[in-house]
Short mmCIF file of C-alpha atoms in Angstrom, two decimals:
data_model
loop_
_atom_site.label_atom_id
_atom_site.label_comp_id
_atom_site.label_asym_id
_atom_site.label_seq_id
_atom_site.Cartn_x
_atom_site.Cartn_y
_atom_site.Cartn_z
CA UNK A 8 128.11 108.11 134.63
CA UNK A 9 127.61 111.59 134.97
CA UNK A 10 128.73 114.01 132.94
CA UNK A 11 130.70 117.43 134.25
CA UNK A 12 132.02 119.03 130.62
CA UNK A 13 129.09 121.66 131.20
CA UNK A 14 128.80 124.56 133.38
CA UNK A 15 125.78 126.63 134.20
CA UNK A 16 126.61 129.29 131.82
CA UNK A 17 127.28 126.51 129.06
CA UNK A 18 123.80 125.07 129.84
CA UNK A 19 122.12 127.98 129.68
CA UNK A 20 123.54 128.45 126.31
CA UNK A 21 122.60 125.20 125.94
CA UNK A 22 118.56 126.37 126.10
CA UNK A 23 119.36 129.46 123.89
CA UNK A 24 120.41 127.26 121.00
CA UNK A 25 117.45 124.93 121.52
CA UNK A 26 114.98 127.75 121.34
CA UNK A 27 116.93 128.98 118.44
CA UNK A 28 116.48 125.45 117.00
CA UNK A 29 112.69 124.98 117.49
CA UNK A 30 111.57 128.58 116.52
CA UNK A 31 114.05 128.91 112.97
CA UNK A 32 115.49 126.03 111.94
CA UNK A 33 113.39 122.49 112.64
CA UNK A 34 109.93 123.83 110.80
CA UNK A 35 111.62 124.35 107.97
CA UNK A 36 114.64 121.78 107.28
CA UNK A 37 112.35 119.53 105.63
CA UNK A 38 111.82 122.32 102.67
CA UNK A 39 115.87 123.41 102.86
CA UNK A 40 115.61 119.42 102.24
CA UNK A 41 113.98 119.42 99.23
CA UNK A 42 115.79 122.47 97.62
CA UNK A 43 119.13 121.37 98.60
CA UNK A 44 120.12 124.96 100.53
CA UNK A 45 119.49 127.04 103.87
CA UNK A 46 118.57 130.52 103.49
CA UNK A 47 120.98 132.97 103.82
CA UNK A 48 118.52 134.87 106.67
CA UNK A 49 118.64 131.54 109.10
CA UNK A 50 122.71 132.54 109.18
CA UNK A 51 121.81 136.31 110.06
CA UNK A 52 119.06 135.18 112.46
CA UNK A 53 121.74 132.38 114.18
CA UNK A 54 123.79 135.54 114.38
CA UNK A 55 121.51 138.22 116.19
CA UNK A 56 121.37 135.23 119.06
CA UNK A 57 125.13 134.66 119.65
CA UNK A 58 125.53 131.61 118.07
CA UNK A 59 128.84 132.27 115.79
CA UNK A 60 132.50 133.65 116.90
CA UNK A 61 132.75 133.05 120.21
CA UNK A 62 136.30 133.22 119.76
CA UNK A 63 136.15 136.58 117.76
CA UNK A 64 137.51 139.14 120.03
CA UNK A 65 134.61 141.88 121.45
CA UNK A 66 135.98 144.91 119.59
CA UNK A 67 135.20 142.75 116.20
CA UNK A 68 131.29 141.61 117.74
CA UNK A 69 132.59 138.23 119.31
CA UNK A 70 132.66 137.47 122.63
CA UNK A 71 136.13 136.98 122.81
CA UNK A 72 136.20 133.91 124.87
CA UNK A 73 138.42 130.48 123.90
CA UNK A 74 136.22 127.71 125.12
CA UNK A 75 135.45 125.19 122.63
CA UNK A 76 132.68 124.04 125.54
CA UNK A 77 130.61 126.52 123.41
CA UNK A 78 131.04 125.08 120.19
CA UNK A 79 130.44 121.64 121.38
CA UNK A 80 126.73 122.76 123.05
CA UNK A 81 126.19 124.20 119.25
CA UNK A 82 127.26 120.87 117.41
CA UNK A 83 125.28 119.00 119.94
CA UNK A 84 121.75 120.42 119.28
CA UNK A 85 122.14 120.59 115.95
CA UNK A 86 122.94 117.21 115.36
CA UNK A 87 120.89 115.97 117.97
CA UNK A 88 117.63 118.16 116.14
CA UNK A 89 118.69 115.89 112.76
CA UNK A 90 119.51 119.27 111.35
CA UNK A 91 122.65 118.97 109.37
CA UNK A 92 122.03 120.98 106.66
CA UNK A 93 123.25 123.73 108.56
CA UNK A 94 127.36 124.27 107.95
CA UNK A 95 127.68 126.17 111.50
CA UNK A 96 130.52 123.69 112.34
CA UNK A 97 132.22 124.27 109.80
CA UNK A 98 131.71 127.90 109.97
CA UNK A 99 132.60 127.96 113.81
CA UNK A 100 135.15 124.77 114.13
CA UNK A 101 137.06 124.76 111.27
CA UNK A 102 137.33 128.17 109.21
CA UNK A 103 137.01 130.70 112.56
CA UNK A 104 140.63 129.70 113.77
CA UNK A 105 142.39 130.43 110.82
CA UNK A 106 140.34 134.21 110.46
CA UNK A 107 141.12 134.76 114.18
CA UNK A 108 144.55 133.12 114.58
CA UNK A 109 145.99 133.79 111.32
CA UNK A 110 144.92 137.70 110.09
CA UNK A 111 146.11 141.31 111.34
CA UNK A 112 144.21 143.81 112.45
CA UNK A 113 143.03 145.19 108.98
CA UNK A 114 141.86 141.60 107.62
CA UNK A 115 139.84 141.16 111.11
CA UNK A 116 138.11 144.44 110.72
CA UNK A 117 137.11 143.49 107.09
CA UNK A 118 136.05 139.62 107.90
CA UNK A 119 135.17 139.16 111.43
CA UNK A 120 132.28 141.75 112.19
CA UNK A 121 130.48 139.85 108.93
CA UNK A 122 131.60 136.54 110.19
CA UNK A 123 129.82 136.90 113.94
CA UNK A 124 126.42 138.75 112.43
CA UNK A 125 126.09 135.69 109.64
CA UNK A 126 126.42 138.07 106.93
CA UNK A 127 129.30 136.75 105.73
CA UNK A 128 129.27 132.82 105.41
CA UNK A 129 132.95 130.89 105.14
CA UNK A 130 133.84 127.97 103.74
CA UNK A 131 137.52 126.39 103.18
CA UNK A 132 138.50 124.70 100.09
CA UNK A 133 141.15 122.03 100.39
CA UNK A 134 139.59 118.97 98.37
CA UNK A 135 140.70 118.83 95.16
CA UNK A 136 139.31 116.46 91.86
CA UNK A 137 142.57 114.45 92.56
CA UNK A 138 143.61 115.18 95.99
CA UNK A 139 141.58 114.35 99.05
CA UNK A 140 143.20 113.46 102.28
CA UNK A 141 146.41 114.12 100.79
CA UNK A 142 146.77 117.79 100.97
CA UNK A 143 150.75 117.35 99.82
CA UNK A 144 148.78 116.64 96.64
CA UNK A 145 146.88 120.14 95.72
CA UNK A 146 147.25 121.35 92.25
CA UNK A 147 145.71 124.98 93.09
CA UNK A 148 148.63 127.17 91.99
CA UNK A 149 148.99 131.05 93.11
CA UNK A 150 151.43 132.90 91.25
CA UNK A 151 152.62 136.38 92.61
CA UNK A 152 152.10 139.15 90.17
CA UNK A 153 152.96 142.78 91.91
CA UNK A 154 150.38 142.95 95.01
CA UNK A 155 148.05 140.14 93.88
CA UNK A 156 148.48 136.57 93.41
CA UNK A 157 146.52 134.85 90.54
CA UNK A 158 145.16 131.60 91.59
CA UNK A 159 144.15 128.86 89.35
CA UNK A 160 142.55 125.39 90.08
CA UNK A 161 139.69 122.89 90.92
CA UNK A 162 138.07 122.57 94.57
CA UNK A 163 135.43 120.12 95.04
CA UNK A 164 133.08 118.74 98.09
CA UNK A 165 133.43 122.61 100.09
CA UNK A 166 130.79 122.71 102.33
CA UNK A 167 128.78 125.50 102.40
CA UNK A 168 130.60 126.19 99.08
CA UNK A 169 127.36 127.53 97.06
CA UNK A 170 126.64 130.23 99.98
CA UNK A 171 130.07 131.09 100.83
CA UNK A 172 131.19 134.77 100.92
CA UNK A 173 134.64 134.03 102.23
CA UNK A 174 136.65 131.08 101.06
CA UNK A 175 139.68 129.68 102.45
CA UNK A 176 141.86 128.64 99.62
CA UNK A 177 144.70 126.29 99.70
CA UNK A 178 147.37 126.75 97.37
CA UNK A 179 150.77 125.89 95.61
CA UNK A 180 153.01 129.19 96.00
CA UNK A 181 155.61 126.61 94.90
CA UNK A 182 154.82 123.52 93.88
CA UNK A 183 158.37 122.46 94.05
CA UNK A 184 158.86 123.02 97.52
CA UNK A 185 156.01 120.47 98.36
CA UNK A 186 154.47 121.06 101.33
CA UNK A 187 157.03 123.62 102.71
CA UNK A 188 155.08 125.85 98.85
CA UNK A 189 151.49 126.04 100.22
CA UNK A 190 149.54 128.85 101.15
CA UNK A 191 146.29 129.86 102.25
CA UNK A 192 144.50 132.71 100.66
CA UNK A 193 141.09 134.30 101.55
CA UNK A 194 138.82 134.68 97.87
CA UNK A 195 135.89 136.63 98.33
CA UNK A 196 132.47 135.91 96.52
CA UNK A 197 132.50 138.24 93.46
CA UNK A 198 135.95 138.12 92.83
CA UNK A 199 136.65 138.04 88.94
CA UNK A 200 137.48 134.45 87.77
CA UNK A 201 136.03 132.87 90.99
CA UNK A 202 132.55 130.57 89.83
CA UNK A 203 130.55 127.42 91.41
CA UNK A 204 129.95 124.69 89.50
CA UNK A 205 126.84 122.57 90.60
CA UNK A 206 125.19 121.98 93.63
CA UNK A 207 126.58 118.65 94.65
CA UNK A 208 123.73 115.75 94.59
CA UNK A 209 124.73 113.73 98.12
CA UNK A 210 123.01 110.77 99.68
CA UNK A 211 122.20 112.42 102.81
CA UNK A 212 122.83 115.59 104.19
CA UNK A 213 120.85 117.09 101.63
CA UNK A 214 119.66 120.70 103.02
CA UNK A 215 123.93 120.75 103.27
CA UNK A 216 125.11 123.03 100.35
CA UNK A 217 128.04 121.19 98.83
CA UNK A 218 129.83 122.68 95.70
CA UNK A 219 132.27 122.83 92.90
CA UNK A 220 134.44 126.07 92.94
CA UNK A 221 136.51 127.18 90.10
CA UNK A 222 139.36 129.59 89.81
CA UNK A 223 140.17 130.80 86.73
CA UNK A 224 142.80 133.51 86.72
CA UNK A 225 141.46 135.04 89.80
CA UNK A 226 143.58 137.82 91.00
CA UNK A 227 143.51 138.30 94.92
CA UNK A 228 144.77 141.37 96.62
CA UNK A 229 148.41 139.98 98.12
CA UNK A 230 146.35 142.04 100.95
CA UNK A 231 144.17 138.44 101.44
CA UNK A 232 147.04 136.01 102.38
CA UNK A 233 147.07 134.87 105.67
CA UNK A 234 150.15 134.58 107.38
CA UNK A 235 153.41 136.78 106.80
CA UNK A 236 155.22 135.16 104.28
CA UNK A 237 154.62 132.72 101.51
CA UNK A 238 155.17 128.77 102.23
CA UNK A 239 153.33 128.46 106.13
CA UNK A 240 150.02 127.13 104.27
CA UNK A 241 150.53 123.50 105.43
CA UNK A 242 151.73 124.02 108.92
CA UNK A 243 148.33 126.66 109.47
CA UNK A 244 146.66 123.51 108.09
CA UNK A 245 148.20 120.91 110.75
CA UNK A 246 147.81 123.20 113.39
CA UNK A 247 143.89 123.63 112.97
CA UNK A 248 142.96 119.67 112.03
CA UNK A 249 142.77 118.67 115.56
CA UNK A 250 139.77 120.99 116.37
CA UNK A 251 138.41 120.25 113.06
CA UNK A 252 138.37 116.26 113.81
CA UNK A 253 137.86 116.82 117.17
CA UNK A 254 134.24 118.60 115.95
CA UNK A 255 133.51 115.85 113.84
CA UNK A 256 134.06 113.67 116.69
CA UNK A 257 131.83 115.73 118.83
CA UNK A 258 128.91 115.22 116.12
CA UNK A 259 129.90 111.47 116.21
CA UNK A 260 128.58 111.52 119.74
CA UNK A 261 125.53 113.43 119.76
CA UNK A 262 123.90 111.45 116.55
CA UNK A 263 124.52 107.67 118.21
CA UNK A 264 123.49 108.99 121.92
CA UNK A 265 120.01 110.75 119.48
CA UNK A 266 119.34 107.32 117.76
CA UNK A 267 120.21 105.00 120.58
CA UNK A 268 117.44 107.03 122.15
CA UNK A 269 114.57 107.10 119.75
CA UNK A 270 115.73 103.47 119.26
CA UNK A 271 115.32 102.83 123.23
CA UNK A 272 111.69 104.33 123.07
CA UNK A 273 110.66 102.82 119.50
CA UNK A 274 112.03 99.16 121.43
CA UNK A 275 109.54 100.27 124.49
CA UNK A 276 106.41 100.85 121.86
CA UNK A 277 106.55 98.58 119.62
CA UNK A 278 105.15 94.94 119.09
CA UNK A 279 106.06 91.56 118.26
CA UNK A 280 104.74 88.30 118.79
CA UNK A 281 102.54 89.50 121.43
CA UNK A 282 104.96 91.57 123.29
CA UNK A 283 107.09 94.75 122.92
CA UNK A 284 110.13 94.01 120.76
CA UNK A 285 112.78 95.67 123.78
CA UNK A 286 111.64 92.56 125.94
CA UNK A 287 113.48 89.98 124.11
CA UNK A 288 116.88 89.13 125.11
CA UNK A 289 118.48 90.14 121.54
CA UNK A 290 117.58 93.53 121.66
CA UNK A 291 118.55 93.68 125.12
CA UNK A 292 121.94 92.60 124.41
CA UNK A 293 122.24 95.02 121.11
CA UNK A 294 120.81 98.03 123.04
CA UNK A 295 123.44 97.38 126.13
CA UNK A 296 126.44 96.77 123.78
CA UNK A 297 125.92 100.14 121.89
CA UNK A 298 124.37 102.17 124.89
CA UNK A 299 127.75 100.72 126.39
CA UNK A 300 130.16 101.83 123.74
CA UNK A 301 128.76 105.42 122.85
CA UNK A 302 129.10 106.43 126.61
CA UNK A 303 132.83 105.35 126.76
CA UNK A 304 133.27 107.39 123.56
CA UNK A 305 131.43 110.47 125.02
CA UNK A 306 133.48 110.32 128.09
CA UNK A 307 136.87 110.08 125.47
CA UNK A 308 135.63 113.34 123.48
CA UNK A 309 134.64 115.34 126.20
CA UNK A 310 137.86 114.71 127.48
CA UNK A 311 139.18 115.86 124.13
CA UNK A 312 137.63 118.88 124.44
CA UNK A 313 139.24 119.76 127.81
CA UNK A 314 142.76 118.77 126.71
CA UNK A 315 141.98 121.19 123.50
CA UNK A 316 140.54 124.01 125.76
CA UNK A 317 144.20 123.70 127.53
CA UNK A 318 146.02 123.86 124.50
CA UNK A 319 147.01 120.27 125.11
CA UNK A 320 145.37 117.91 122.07
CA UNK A 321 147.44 116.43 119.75
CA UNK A 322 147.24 115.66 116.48
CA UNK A 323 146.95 111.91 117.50
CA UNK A 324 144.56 112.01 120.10
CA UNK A 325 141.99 114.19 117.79
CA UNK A 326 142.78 111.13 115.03
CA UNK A 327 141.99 108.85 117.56
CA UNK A 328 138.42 110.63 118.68
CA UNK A 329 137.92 111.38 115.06
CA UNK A 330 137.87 107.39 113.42
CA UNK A 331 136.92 105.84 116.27
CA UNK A 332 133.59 107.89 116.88
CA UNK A 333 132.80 108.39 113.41
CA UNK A 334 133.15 104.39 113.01
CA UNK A 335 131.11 103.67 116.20
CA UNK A 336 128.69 106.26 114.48
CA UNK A 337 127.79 104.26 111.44
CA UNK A 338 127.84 101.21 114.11
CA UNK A 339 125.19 102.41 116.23
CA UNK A 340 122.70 103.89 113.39
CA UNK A 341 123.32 100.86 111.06
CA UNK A 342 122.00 98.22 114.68
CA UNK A 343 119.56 101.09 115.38
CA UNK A 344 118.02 100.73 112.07
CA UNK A 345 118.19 97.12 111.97
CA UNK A 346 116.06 97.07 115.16
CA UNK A 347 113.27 99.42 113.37
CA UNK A 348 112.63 96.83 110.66
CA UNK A 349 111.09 97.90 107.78
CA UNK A 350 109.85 100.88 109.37
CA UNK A 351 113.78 101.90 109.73
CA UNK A 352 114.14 101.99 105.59
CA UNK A 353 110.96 104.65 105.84
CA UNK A 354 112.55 108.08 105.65
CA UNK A 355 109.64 109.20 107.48
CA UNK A 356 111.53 107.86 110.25
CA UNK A 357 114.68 109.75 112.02
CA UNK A 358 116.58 106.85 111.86
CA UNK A 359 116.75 106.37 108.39
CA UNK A 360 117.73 110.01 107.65
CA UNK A 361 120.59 109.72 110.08
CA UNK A 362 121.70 106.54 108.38
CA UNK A 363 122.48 108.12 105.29
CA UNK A 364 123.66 111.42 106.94
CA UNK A 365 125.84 109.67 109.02
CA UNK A 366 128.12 107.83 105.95
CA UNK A 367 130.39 111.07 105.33
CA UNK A 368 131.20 110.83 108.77
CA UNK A 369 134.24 108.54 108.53
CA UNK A 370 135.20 110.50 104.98
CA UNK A 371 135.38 114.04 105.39
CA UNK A 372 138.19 115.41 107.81
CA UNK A 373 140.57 112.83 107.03
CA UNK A 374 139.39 109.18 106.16
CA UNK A 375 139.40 106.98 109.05
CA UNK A 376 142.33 105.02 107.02
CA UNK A 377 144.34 108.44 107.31
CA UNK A 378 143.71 108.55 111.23
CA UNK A 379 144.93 105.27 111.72
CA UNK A 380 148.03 106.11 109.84
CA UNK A 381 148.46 109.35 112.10
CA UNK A 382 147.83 107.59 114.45
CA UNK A 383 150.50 104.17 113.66
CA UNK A 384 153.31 106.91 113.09
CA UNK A 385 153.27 108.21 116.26
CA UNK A 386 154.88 104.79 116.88
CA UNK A 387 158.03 105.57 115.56
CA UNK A 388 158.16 102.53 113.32
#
């Protein structure tokens, strides 16, 4: 079926990204591989050719233009490129609402310029040693002292949390007030107190800088809160998970529809038993069951992606894009693989890296057990 989420001036976007791709990022990933980081200068160059804060207003360098259509064409080459060590996503999905959304007009004019250039990399720091998908469990305390809070605690698994400039911080303004006490705070690299533990040693995604953060005392200007009053932390939270998921979804896509591909052409080449492997009927019937099931998902998340661009996706839809194509993910690589044989265990082949990239997937934004719960309450039972 044919696809209509794009429009011309999303598919020329589409090209400048791919250039963008080719020329800075794809010669050198398998390096950033090996050490485990990107350079800092492949954020400023993504910067000089558009490719963060579309939703930053013009009079802070964005383009000042809500269409998550733009995001998506981003996620989509990346992923599709087998580039995820960069943390643009994250950078653009998840941490640019809450800086856009959630600051006045002094916090924008210190963040945002920085943000769109790529001179100032974000992160957001939620996961905790002992609290994960339950954000009702965060330990991270800030304690008001005059016109700073001091913020102790433990984050752990923050992506992009070695080059991070800006952090989102979640918080306890008053732990007994559960939910209804957490706020979000913005910590700024330097900041007395503030330190990064290791470099986190993954099984894929390893050009991805994952990290340890520490807060020790750290005093932040009362100045760096975001939102009015103490106490919204968890609603701000709520009300930006759906574009989150719904980005992780969109990823979800892009890497089965890139293996199914190169799994298509490898089934085409190669040999067995005197013919090419694609002409037997099991392959066949594994290639049409997946090819099948990843185009009904991509026709469910662009759909997503409308209903967000309306202001109209729900917390339980974006669950339901979120498990299901992050499941259907591991699916199609994991079949994909099988079909490569031995070759497939060869990281020399795509498929294998995107195996082990792919794993997080139904981890990180909320487990796919917590989206089925989200989901099952919505029944009322």
């Amino acid at each position: 079926m044919q696809r209509d989420l794009f429009e011309e001036e999303h598919l020329l976007f589409q090209e400048t990204v791919r250039e963008f791709m080719a020329r800075e990022v794809l010669p050198h990933h398998p390096q950033w591989e090996k050490e485990g980081i990107v350079p800092r200068d492949v954020w400023k160059k993504a910067g000089e050719v558009g490719i963060f804060g579309f939703s930053v207003p013009e009079e802070y360098g964005g383009a000042g233009v809500t269409d998550f259509r733009y995001n998506t064409v981003i996620v989509e080459e990346i992923i599709r490129s087998g580039a995820s060590g960069l943390g643009f996503s994250l950078h653009n999905d998840v941490v640019a609402p809450y800086l856009v959304d959630l600051t006045d007009d002094e916090q924008k004019q210190r963040w945002l310029p920085g943000f769109v250039s790529g001179e100032l990399i974000t992160a957001i720091a939620m996961t905790e040693p002992g609290a994960g998908s339950d954000l009702q469990g965060v330990r991270t305390t800030a304690v008001r002292d005059g016109d700073h809070y001091v913020i102790n605690g433990q984050k752990t698994f923050i992506t992009n949390g070695i080059n991070a400039d800006l952090v989102v911080v979640v918080a306890k303004t008053d732990p007994e007030l559960g939910a209804r006490g957490t706020t979000l705070f913005v910590v700024e690299r330097g900041t007395e107190g503030f330190t990064r533990g290791r470099n986190l040693d993954k099984i894929g995604m390893k050009a991805q800088d994952t990290a340890e953060l520490f807060f020790e005392n750290v005093r932040v200007p009362a100045a760096n809160r975001l939102g009015a009053t103490d106490g919204q932390g968890f609603v701000q939270l709520m009300n930006n998970l759906p574009q989150e998921r719904l980005s992780i979804a969109v990823g979800a896509v892009a890497a089965a529809e890139a293996v199914l591909e190169q799994t298509i052409e490898y089934c085409r080449t190669r040999q067995a038993f005197g013919r090419s492997i694609g002409s037997f009927q099991n392959t066949r019937f594994v290639l049409a069951e997946l090819a099948t099931e990843t185009e009904i998902a991509r026709h469910y998340v662009d759909k997503c992606v409308t209903a967000l661009n309306a202001g109209r996706l729900s917390v339980v839809d974006a669950a339901k894009a979120k498990w299901w194509t992050t499941e259907l993910q591991n699916k199609v690589i994991d079949r994909c693989l099988q079909l490569h044989g031995g070759y497939g265990y060869m990281m020399e082949y795509p498929v294998a890296k995107a195996w082990v990239d792919s794993r997080v997937q139904t981890i990180y934004g909320g487990t796919t057990e917590i989206m089925k719960e989200i989901i099952g309450r919505s029944f009322g039972f």
